[in-house]
Amino acid sequence: MLAIIGGTGLYHIQGLETIETLQIDTPFGSPSAPIVKAAYQNTKMLFLPRHGKNHERLPHEINYPANIFALKKLGATRIISVSATGSLQEDIHPGDIVFPSQYFDWTRGRRQSSFFGNGLSAHISTAEPVCTRLNRWMADHAEEMELTFHFGKTYACVEGPRLGTKAESHFLRLAGCDLVGMTNVPEAFLAKEAQICYAAICIVTDYDCWKEDPSHHASLASVLALYSQSIESVQDLLRLLMVSEPPPADCSCRTSLKDAVITPDAQVPASFKDMLTILRK
């Protein structure tokens, strides 16, 4: 089943028929909001607003493990994430859409980034953190819609909630990053641990603050204004994806836990057994 995580300004998707609204309990607490199980032209899907129904959670306050685990528990096998980002490259313009393929984690370990620990050990590979099939599928449909998009870029995730300094912006450019945002990490890595295919649609809203001209620097007003202009095209893309044939289900993302769990099954603490069973589905 497809799940969509909505970012800033995307708290519902027009045209969806709500089947039920579910408050899911997880070993990690409650997700950002009740999860909506919905249908679009008879295709069932899940929707979760990342920041809450009224955008009450800042990026560092989001319960990422609860969000991903709740979606997994409800049967999600693919996640499409939508978020606002700043551009770190001249040729990626505000208003463009980007499908990143790599992540640079600059959140500095302050967020709970794994389902594992406390007696249950695992190490997954994140060499390819985004599902290449899912990413290509989205890009092909964006091309069909004649949207302006970029493919195969690197997203730097910062802690926030403040917008970055010019020095930080230049550092991320030197590190080879193309975008900067606050929410795709640890979301993408948790999806990998949950054996869910994950890909993101990033709406470029500004040039962060690396340019010399202050009129190009990110501000909340400019972010919200440009995001609202682009979100309709993204909703059109999402609706097209919902009724399109998805990539084959035999993706390597769906077996990312194979050989990754070090703790023998017989030694897994009782409190983790049900969690591990769900993650392995």
mmCIF file of C-alpha atoms in Angstrom:
data_model
loop_
_atom_site.group_PDB
_atom_site.id
_atom_site.type_symbol
_atom_site.label_atom_id
_atom_site.label_comp_id
_atom_site.label_asym_id
_atom_site.label_seq_id
_atom_site.Cartn_x
_atom_site.Cartn_y
_atom_site.Cartn_z
ATOM 1 C CA MET A 1 0.000 0.000 0.000
ATOM 2 C CA LEU A 2 1.142 3.533 -0.794
ATOM 3 C CA ALA A 3 1.531 6.037 2.059
ATOM 4 C CA ILE A 4 2.020 9.769 1.603
ATOM 5 C CA ILE A 5 3.665 11.944 4.244
ATOM 6 C CA GLY A 6 2.622 15.551 3.791
ATOM 7 C CA GLY A 7 4.962 18.375 4.685
ATOM 8 C CA THR A 8 4.464 22.094 5.175
ATOM 9 C CA GLY A 9 1.199 23.182 3.575
ATOM 10 C CA LEU A 10 0.072 19.665 2.675
ATOM 11 C CA TYR A 11 -2.336 18.578 5.398
ATOM 12 C CA HIS A 12 -4.805 16.843 3.077
ATOM 13 C CA ILE A 13 -5.034 15.823 -0.584
ATOM 14 C CA GLN A 14 -7.980 17.035 -2.595
ATOM 15 C CA GLY A 15 -10.131 14.365 -4.187
ATOM 16 C CA LEU A 16 -9.490 11.631 -1.659
ATOM 17 C CA GLU A 17 -12.421 9.779 -0.122
ATOM 18 C CA THR A 18 -11.760 9.144 3.561
ATOM 19 C CA ILE A 19 -12.455 5.552 4.588
ATOM 20 C CA GLU A 20 -11.437 5.909 8.218
ATOM 21 C CA THR A 21 -9.196 7.963 10.472
ATOM 22 C CA LEU A 22 -6.936 5.870 12.677
ATOM 23 C CA GLN A 23 -5.116 6.715 15.892
ATOM 24 C CA ILE A 24 -2.307 4.158 16.031
ATOM 25 C CA ASP A 25 -0.324 3.267 19.132
ATOM 26 C CA THR A 26 3.328 2.323 18.630
ATOM 27 C CA PRO A 27 6.200 1.278 20.911
ATOM 28 C CA PHE A 28 7.591 4.775 20.267
ATOM 29 C CA GLY A 29 4.503 6.783 21.181
ATOM 30 C CA SER A 30 1.920 8.458 18.965
ATOM 31 C CA PRO A 31 2.498 9.606 15.378
ATOM 32 C CA SER A 32 2.182 13.266 14.411
ATOM 33 C CA ALA A 33 -1.554 12.948 13.771
ATOM 34 C CA PRO A 34 -4.230 10.319 13.214
ATOM 35 C CA ILE A 35 -3.520 8.489 9.955
ATOM 36 C CA VAL A 36 -6.135 8.808 7.233
ATOM 37 C CA LYS A 37 -6.948 5.686 5.270
ATOM 38 C CA ALA A 38 -8.456 6.897 2.025
ATOM 39 C CA ALA A 39 -9.252 5.972 -1.557
ATOM 40 C CA TYR A 40 -8.813 7.722 -4.874
ATOM 41 C CA GLN A 41 -10.612 6.152 -7.822
ATOM 42 C CA ASN A 42 -10.791 2.867 -5.890
ATOM 43 C CA THR A 43 -7.073 2.900 -5.045
ATOM 44 C CA LYS A 44 -6.529 2.735 -1.293
ATOM 45 C CA MET A 45 -3.715 4.657 0.371
ATOM 46 C CA LEU A 46 -2.590 6.179 3.678
ATOM 47 C CA PHE A 47 -1.954 9.833 4.480
ATOM 48 C CA LEU A 48 -0.106 11.383 7.424
ATOM 49 C CA PRO A 49 0.619 15.111 7.916
ATOM 50 C CA ARG A 50 4.193 15.132 9.204
ATOM 51 C CA HIS A 51 3.865 18.284 11.304
ATOM 52 C CA GLY A 52 0.399 17.473 12.678
ATOM 53 C CA LYS A 53 -3.061 18.533 11.522
ATOM 54 C CA ASN A 54 -2.392 22.187 12.382
ATOM 55 C CA HIS A 55 1.389 22.255 11.891
ATOM 56 C CA GLU A 56 1.970 22.208 15.628
ATOM 57 C CA ARG A 57 5.270 20.274 15.516
ATOM 58 C CA LEU A 58 8.625 21.714 14.537
ATOM 59 C CA PRO A 59 11.009 19.410 12.609
ATOM 60 C CA HIS A 60 12.975 18.384 15.720
ATOM 61 C CA GLU A 61 9.731 17.696 17.633
ATOM 62 C CA ILE A 62 8.356 15.187 15.119
ATOM 63 C CA ASN A 63 8.161 11.614 16.388
ATOM 64 C CA TYR A 64 9.739 10.049 13.314
ATOM 65 C CA PRO A 65 9.912 6.446 14.637
ATOM 66 C CA ALA A 66 6.216 6.523 15.592
ATOM 67 C CA ASN A 67 5.257 7.935 12.179
ATOM 68 C CA ILE A 68 7.091 5.278 10.172
ATOM 69 C CA PHE A 69 6.172 2.405 12.483
ATOM 70 C CA ALA A 70 2.476 3.346 12.421
ATOM 71 C CA LEU A 71 2.476 3.405 8.604
ATOM 72 C CA LYS A 72 4.264 0.045 8.516
ATOM 73 C CA LYS A 73 1.776 -1.415 10.988
ATOM 74 C CA LEU A 74 -1.073 -0.346 8.681
ATOM 75 C CA GLY A 75 0.484 -2.090 5.701
ATOM 76 C CA ALA A 76 2.516 0.615 3.967
ATOM 77 C CA THR A 77 5.058 -0.807 1.517
ATOM 78 C CA ARG A 78 5.852 2.475 -0.283
ATOM 79 C CA ILE A 79 6.194 5.985 1.147
ATOM 80 C CA ILE A 80 6.217 9.209 -0.823
ATOM 81 C CA SER A 81 7.350 12.153 1.282
ATOM 82 C CA VAL A 82 6.561 15.761 0.362
ATOM 83 C CA SER A 83 8.586 18.646 1.791
ATOM 84 C CA ALA A 84 9.842 22.194 1.241
ATOM 85 C CA THR A 85 13.565 22.685 0.603
ATOM 86 C CA GLY A 86 16.102 25.372 -0.157
ATOM 87 C CA SER A 87 18.350 25.190 -3.210
ATOM 88 C CA LEU A 88 22.128 25.118 -2.848
ATOM 89 C CA GLN A 89 22.744 25.217 -6.597
ATOM 90 C CA GLU A 90 22.234 27.993 -9.154
ATOM 91 C CA ASP A 91 20.488 25.737 -11.672
ATOM 92 C CA ILE A 92 17.885 24.449 -9.180
ATOM 93 C CA HIS A 93 15.421 27.301 -9.138
ATOM 94 C CA PRO A 94 12.699 28.214 -6.643
ATOM 95 C CA GLY A 95 9.504 26.612 -7.892
ATOM 96 C CA ASP A 96 11.294 23.527 -9.266
ATOM 97 C CA ILE A 97 10.636 20.002 -8.008
ATOM 98 C CA VAL A 98 13.480 17.699 -6.981
ATOM 99 C CA PHE A 99 13.577 13.937 -6.489
ATOM 100 C CA PRO A 100 16.663 13.436 -4.272
ATOM 101 C CA SER A 101 18.583 10.163 -4.314
ATOM 102 C CA GLN A 102 21.056 10.823 -1.489
ATOM 103 C CA TYR A 103 20.984 12.304 2.022
ATOM 104 C CA PHE A 104 23.592 14.133 4.071
ATOM 105 C CA ASP A 105 22.690 14.000 7.759
ATOM 106 C CA TRP A 106 23.548 17.271 9.509
ATOM 107 C CA THR A 107 21.007 16.828 12.324
ATOM 108 C CA ARG A 108 23.962 15.811 14.530
ATOM 109 C CA GLY A 109 22.361 12.864 16.285
ATOM 110 C CA ARG A 110 19.715 14.724 18.250
ATOM 111 C CA ARG A 111 16.764 12.809 16.808
ATOM 112 C CA GLN A 112 15.882 9.174 17.445
ATOM 113 C CA SER A 113 17.184 7.756 14.205
ATOM 114 C CA SER A 114 16.703 4.004 14.616
ATOM 115 C CA PHE A 115 14.200 1.430 15.787
ATOM 116 C CA PHE A 116 17.115 -0.576 17.176
ATOM 117 C CA GLY A 117 19.160 -0.407 20.368
ATOM 118 C CA ASN A 118 18.529 -1.193 24.034
ATOM 119 C CA GLY A 119 19.168 -4.894 23.587
ATOM 120 C CA LEU A 120 18.297 -5.340 19.903
ATOM 121 C CA SER A 121 21.183 -4.747 17.472
ATOM 122 C CA ALA A 122 20.981 -4.186 13.730
ATOM 123 C CA HIS A 123 22.964 -2.297 11.087
ATOM 124 C CA ILE A 124 21.245 -1.612 7.761
ATOM 125 C CA SER A 125 22.963 -0.346 4.628
ATOM 126 C CA THR A 126 22.004 3.195 3.622
ATOM 127 C CA ALA A 127 24.377 3.456 0.660
ATOM 128 C CA GLU A 128 21.222 3.886 -1.422
ATOM 129 C CA PRO A 129 18.770 5.503 1.029
ATOM 130 C CA VAL A 130 16.091 6.185 -1.593
ATOM 131 C CA CYS A 131 14.245 3.515 -3.549
ATOM 132 C CA THR A 132 15.591 3.877 -7.089
ATOM 133 C CA ARG A 133 12.512 2.268 -8.649
ATOM 134 C CA LEU A 134 10.090 4.480 -6.760
ATOM 135 C CA ASN A 135 12.160 7.569 -7.559
ATOM 136 C CA ARG A 136 12.302 6.776 -11.280
ATOM 137 C CA TRP A 137 8.558 6.026 -11.332
ATOM 138 C CA MET A 138 7.785 9.449 -9.868
ATOM 139 C CA ALA A 139 10.179 11.223 -12.237
ATOM 140 C CA ASP A 140 8.692 9.479 -15.280
ATOM 141 C CA HIS A 141 5.224 10.719 -14.338
ATOM 142 C CA ALA A 142 6.536 14.226 -13.620
ATOM 143 C CA GLU A 143 8.044 14.211 -17.103
ATOM 144 C CA GLU A 144 4.700 13.075 -18.520
ATOM 145 C CA MET A 145 3.097 16.100 -16.809
ATOM 146 C CA GLU A 146 5.848 18.372 -18.209
ATOM 147 C CA LEU A 147 6.854 19.544 -14.734
ATOM 148 C CA THR A 148 10.243 21.192 -14.204
ATOM 149 C CA PHE A 149 12.167 18.756 -12.047
ATOM 150 C CA HIS A 150 15.648 17.545 -11.116
ATOM 151 C CA PHE A 151 16.665 13.949 -10.465
ATOM 152 C CA GLY A 152 19.464 12.290 -8.518
ATOM 153 C CA LYS A 153 20.334 15.168 -6.183
ATOM 154 C CA THR A 154 21.641 15.228 -2.595
ATOM 155 C CA TYR A 155 19.481 16.554 0.252
ATOM 156 C CA ALA A 156 21.237 17.903 3.366
ATOM 157 C CA CYS A 157 19.043 17.626 6.447
ATOM 158 C CA VAL A 158 19.705 20.192 9.181
ATOM 159 C CA GLU A 159 18.351 20.297 12.705
ATOM 160 C CA GLY A 160 16.386 23.556 12.581
ATOM 161 C CA PRO A 161 14.060 25.087 13.512
ATOM 162 C CA ARG A 162 16.105 28.178 12.678
ATOM 163 C CA LEU A 163 17.062 28.861 9.080
ATOM 164 C CA GLY A 164 20.774 28.402 8.430
ATOM 165 C CA THR A 165 23.707 30.781 8.512
ATOM 166 C CA LYS A 166 25.568 31.795 5.373
ATOM 167 C CA ALA A 167 28.619 29.858 6.599
ATOM 168 C CA GLU A 168 26.539 26.695 7.014
ATOM 169 C CA SER A 169 25.003 27.153 3.585
ATOM 170 C CA HIS A 170 28.446 27.427 1.955
ATOM 171 C CA PHE A 171 29.680 24.402 3.932
ATOM 172 C CA LEU A 172 26.828 22.258 2.620
ATOM 173 C CA ARG A 173 27.590 23.413 -0.922
ATOM 174 C CA LEU A 174 31.226 22.399 -0.453
ATOM 175 C CA ALA A 175 30.019 19.004 0.819
ATOM 176 C CA GLY A 176 28.328 18.427 -2.536
ATOM 177 C CA CYS A 177 24.757 18.961 -1.387
ATOM 178 C CA ASP A 178 22.094 20.314 -3.722
ATOM 179 C CA LEU A 179 19.195 20.891 -1.321
ATOM 180 C CA VAL A 180 18.741 21.746 2.321
ATOM 181 C CA GLY A 181 15.736 20.807 4.436
ATOM 182 C CA MET A 182 14.781 19.795 7.969
ATOM 183 C CA THR A 183 12.592 16.697 7.791
ATOM 184 C CA ASN A 184 13.703 13.848 5.504
ATOM 185 C CA VAL A 185 16.206 12.538 8.100
ATOM 186 C CA PRO A 186 15.775 10.221 9.964
ATOM 187 C CA GLU A 187 12.520 9.568 8.085
ATOM 188 C CA ALA A 188 14.247 7.984 5.067
ATOM 189 C CA PHE A 189 16.531 5.818 7.223
ATOM 190 C CA LEU A 190 13.679 4.590 9.424
ATOM 191 C CA ALA A 191 11.733 3.624 6.310
ATOM 192 C CA LYS A 192 14.756 1.583 5.236
ATOM 193 C CA GLU A 193 14.809 -0.170 8.627
ATOM 194 C CA ALA A 194 11.095 -0.891 8.208
ATOM 195 C CA GLN A 195 11.680 -2.402 4.746
ATOM 196 C CA ILE A 196 9.526 0.267 3.104
ATOM 197 C CA CYS A 197 10.393 1.767 -0.277
ATOM 198 C CA TYR A 198 10.918 5.515 0.279
ATOM 199 C CA ALA A 199 11.258 8.489 -2.049
ATOM 200 C CA ALA A 200 10.680 12.218 -1.691
ATOM 201 C CA ILE A 201 9.137 15.039 -3.678
ATOM 202 C CA CYS A 202 10.914 18.239 -2.692
ATOM 203 C CA ILE A 203 9.505 21.645 -3.596
ATOM 204 C CA VAL A 204 12.247 24.263 -3.899
ATOM 205 C CA THR A 205 11.148 27.481 -2.203
ATOM 206 C CA ASP A 206 14.336 29.575 -2.002
ATOM 207 C CA TYR A 207 18.128 29.695 -2.415
ATOM 208 C CA ASP A 208 18.763 29.221 1.316
ATOM 209 C CA CYS A 209 21.236 32.038 2.144
ATOM 210 C CA TRP A 210 24.425 31.353 0.179
ATOM 211 C CA LYS A 211 23.822 34.059 -2.429
ATOM 212 C CA GLU A 212 25.218 37.535 -1.819
ATOM 213 C CA ASP A 213 21.935 39.274 -2.663
ATOM 214 C CA PRO A 214 19.835 39.288 0.556
ATOM 215 C CA SER A 215 16.628 39.326 -1.504
ATOM 216 C CA HIS A 216 17.359 35.684 -2.378
ATOM 217 C CA HIS A 217 17.769 34.583 1.256
ATOM 218 C CA ALA A 218 15.206 32.241 2.761
ATOM 219 C CA SER A 219 12.434 33.647 4.930
ATOM 220 C CA LEU A 220 9.290 32.056 6.267
ATOM 221 C CA ALA A 221 7.116 34.371 4.158
ATOM 222 C CA SER A 222 8.928 33.476 0.921
ATOM 223 C CA VAL A 223 8.911 29.757 1.742
ATOM 224 C CA LEU A 224 5.165 29.657 2.360
ATOM 225 C CA ALA A 225 4.337 31.831 -0.651
ATOM 226 C CA LEU A 226 6.252 29.753 -3.184
ATOM 227 C CA TYR A 227 5.259 26.459 -1.613
ATOM 228 C CA SER A 228 1.576 27.328 -1.923
ATOM 229 C CA GLN A 229 2.092 28.111 -5.620
ATOM 230 C CA SER A 230 3.703 24.721 -6.306
ATOM 231 C CA ILE A 231 1.612 22.438 -4.121
ATOM 232 C CA GLU A 232 -1.225 22.128 -6.644
ATOM 233 C CA SER A 233 1.129 20.636 -9.236
ATOM 234 C CA VAL A 234 2.438 18.220 -6.620
ATOM 235 C CA GLN A 235 -1.109 17.198 -5.681
ATOM 236 C CA ASP A 236 -1.816 16.561 -9.381
ATOM 237 C CA LEU A 237 1.303 14.389 -9.534
ATOM 238 C CA LEU A 238 0.272 12.467 -6.422
ATOM 239 C CA ARG A 239 -3.187 11.782 -7.826
ATOM 240 C CA LEU A 240 -1.633 10.541 -11.079
ATOM 241 C CA LEU A 241 0.691 8.238 -9.140
ATOM 242 C CA MET A 242 -2.216 6.823 -7.121
ATOM 243 C CA VAL A 243 -3.915 5.473 -10.245
ATOM 244 C CA SER A 244 -0.728 4.366 -12.030
ATOM 245 C CA GLU A 245 0.822 0.920 -12.005
ATOM 246 C CA PRO A 246 3.495 1.005 -9.261
ATOM 247 C CA PRO A 247 6.980 -0.484 -9.634
ATOM 248 C CA PRO A 248 7.363 -4.226 -8.991
ATOM 249 C CA ALA A 249 7.213 -5.241 -5.325
ATOM 250 C CA ASP A 250 10.424 -7.314 -5.370
ATOM 251 C CA CYS A 251 12.606 -4.290 -4.623
ATOM 252 C CA SER A 252 15.733 -4.717 -2.459
ATOM 253 C CA CYS A 253 14.262 -2.156 -0.027
ATOM 254 C CA ARG A 254 11.747 -4.817 0.953
ATOM 255 C CA THR A 255 14.534 -7.087 2.243
ATOM 256 C CA SER A 256 16.800 -4.479 3.842
ATOM 257 C CA LEU A 257 16.695 -6.256 7.231
ATOM 258 C CA LYS A 258 17.945 -9.539 5.799
ATOM 259 C CA ASP A 259 21.267 -10.288 7.502
ATOM 260 C CA ALA A 260 21.154 -6.850 9.192
ATOM 261 C CA VAL A 261 19.891 -7.989 12.605
ATOM 262 C CA ILE A 262 22.808 -9.171 14.746
ATOM 263 C CA THR A 263 20.913 -10.241 17.862
ATOM 264 C CA PRO A 264 19.868 -13.912 17.496
ATOM 265 C CA ASP A 265 16.095 -14.344 17.406
ATOM 266 C CA ALA A 266 16.195 -16.448 20.553
ATOM 267 C CA GLN A 267 17.919 -13.583 22.379
ATOM 268 C CA VAL A 268 15.637 -10.771 21.225
ATOM 269 C CA PRO A 269 14.110 -9.140 24.332
ATOM 270 C CA ALA A 270 10.435 -9.997 24.710
ATOM 271 C CA SER A 271 9.486 -6.320 24.498
ATOM 272 C CA PHE A 272 10.969 -6.131 20.974
ATOM 273 C CA LYS A 273 9.590 -9.341 19.469
ATOM 274 C CA ASP A 274 6.297 -7.905 18.202
ATOM 275 C CA MET A 275 8.043 -4.808 16.871
ATOM 276 C CA LEU A 276 10.587 -6.889 14.963
ATOM 277 C CA THR A 277 7.850 -9.093 13.512
ATOM 278 C CA ILE A 278 6.079 -6.012 12.107
ATOM 279 C CA LEU A 279 9.295 -4.518 10.710
ATOM 280 C CA ARG A 280 10.119 -7.768 8.928
ATOM 281 C CA LYS A 281 6.774 -7.986 7.103
#
